[in-house]
mmCIF file of C-alpha atoms in Angstrom:
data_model
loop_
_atom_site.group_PDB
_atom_site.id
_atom_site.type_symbol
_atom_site.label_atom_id
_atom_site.label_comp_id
_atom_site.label_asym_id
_atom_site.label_seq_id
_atom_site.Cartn_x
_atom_site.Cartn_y
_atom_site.Cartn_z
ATOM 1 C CA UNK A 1 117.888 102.054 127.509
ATOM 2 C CA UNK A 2 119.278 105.279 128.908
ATOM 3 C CA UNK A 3 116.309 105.687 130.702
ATOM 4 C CA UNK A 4 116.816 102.487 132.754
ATOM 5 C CA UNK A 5 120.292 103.060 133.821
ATOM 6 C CA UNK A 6 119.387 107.005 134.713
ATOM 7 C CA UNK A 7 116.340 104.984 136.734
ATOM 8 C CA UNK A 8 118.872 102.487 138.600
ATOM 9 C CA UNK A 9 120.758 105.200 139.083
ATOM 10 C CA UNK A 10 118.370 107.277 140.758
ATOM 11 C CA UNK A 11 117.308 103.970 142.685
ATOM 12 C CA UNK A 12 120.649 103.692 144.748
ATOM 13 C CA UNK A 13 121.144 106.952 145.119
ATOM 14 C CA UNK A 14 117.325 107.156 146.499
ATOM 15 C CA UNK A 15 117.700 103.740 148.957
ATOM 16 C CA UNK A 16 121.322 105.182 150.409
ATOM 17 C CA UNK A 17 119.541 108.320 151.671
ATOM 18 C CA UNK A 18 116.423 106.254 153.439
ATOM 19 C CA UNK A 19 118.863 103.698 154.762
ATOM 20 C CA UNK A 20 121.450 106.238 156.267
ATOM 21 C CA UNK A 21 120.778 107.360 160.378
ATOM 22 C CA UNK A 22 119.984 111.122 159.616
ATOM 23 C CA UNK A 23 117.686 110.969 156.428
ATOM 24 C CA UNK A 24 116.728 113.849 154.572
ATOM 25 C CA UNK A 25 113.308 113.810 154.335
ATOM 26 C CA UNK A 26 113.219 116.719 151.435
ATOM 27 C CA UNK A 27 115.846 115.004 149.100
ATOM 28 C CA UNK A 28 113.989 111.564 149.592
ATOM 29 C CA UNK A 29 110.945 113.422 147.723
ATOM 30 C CA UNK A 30 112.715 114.888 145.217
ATOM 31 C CA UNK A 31 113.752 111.480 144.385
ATOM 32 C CA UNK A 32 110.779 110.328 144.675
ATOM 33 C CA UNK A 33 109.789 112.900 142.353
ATOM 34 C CA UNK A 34 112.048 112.614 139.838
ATOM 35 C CA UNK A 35 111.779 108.288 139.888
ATOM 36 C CA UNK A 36 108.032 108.870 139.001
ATOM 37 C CA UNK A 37 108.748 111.410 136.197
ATOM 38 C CA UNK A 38 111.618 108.454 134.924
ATOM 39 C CA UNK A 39 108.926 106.051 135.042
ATOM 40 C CA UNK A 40 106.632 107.688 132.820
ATOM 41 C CA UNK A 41 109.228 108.175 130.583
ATOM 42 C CA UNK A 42 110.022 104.620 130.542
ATOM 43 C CA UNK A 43 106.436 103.538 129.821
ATOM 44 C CA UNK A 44 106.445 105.616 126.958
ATOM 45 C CA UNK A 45 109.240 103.026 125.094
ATOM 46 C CA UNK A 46 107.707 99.857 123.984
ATOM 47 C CA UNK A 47 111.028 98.559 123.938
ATOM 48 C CA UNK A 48 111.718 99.099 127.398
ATOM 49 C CA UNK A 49 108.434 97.901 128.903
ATOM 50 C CA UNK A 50 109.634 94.720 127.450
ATOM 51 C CA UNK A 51 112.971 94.406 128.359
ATOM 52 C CA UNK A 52 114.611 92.266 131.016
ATOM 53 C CA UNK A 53 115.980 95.633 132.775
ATOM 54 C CA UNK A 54 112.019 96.831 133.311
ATOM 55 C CA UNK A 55 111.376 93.545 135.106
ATOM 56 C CA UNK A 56 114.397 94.465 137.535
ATOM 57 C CA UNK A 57 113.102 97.548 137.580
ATOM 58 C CA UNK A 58 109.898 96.898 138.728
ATOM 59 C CA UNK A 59 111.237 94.170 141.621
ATOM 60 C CA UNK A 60 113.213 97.306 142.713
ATOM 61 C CA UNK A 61 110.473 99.374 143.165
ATOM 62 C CA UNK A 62 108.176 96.955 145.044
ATOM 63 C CA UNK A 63 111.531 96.689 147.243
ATOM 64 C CA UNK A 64 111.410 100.790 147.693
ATOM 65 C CA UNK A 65 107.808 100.595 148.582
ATOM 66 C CA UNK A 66 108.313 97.419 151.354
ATOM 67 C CA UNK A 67 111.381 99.307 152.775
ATOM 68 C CA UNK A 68 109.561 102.701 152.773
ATOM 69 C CA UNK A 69 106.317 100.776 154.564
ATOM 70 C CA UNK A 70 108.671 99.376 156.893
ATOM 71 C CA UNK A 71 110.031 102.523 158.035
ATOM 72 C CA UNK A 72 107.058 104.117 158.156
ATOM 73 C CA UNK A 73 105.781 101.576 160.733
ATOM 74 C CA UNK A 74 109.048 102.449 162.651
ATOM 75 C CA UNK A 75 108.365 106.072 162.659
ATOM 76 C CA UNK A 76 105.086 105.641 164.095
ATOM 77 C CA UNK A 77 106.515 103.003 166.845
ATOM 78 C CA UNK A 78 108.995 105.517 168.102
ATOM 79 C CA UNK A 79 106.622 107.834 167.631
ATOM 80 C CA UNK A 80 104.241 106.389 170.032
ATOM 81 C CA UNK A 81 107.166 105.213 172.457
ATOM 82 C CA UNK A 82 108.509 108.904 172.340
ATOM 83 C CA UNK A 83 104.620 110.066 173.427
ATOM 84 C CA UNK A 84 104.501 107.419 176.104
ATOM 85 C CA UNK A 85 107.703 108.711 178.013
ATOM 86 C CA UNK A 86 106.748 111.904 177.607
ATOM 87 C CA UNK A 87 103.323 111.175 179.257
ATOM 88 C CA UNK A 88 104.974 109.331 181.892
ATOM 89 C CA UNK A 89 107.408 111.995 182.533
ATOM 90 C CA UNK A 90 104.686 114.346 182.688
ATOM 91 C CA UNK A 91 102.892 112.245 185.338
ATOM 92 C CA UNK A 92 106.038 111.611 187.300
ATOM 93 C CA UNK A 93 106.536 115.892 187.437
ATOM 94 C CA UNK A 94 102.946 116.148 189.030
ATOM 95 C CA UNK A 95 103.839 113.504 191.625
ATOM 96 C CA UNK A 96 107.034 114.984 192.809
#
């Protein structure tokens, strides 16, 4: 069961650095990284596949995946809200 606390672990310490204002894209794939490798490792125990703790663990990462869609969908949003000011900042230059 080692393996599932190193995993929640790894979870927390991977949702505090995509929650936080100045995330660090690079660390976020490392964890991301090393959560799949943990994974793996998990499936490999019988025991823990059918355990209580892999349930949680599994809600958790369907929770990682919503949160991660969700900012992805903001990225893009002030992505395209950045490129529209800069258009229209653009235009406004030529008119002046």
């Amino acid at each position: 069961m080692m393996l599932l606390q190193q995993l929640a672990k790894l979870d927390r310490e991977l949702q505090i650095s995509y929650r936080c204002d100045d995330i660090n894209f690079e660390q976020v794939a490392v964890f991301l990284s090393d959560r799949e490798q943990l994974l793996h490792q998990c499936m490999q125990v019988s025991e823990i596949v059918h355990s209580t703790e892999w349930q949680a663990a599994i809600e958790r990462t369907q929770l990682i995946i919503n949160e991660m869609n969700g900012l992805g969908q903001q990225f893009a949003l002030d992505y395209q809200k950045l490129n529209h000011a800069k258009k229209s900042v653009q235009l406004y230059r030529k008119f002046q």
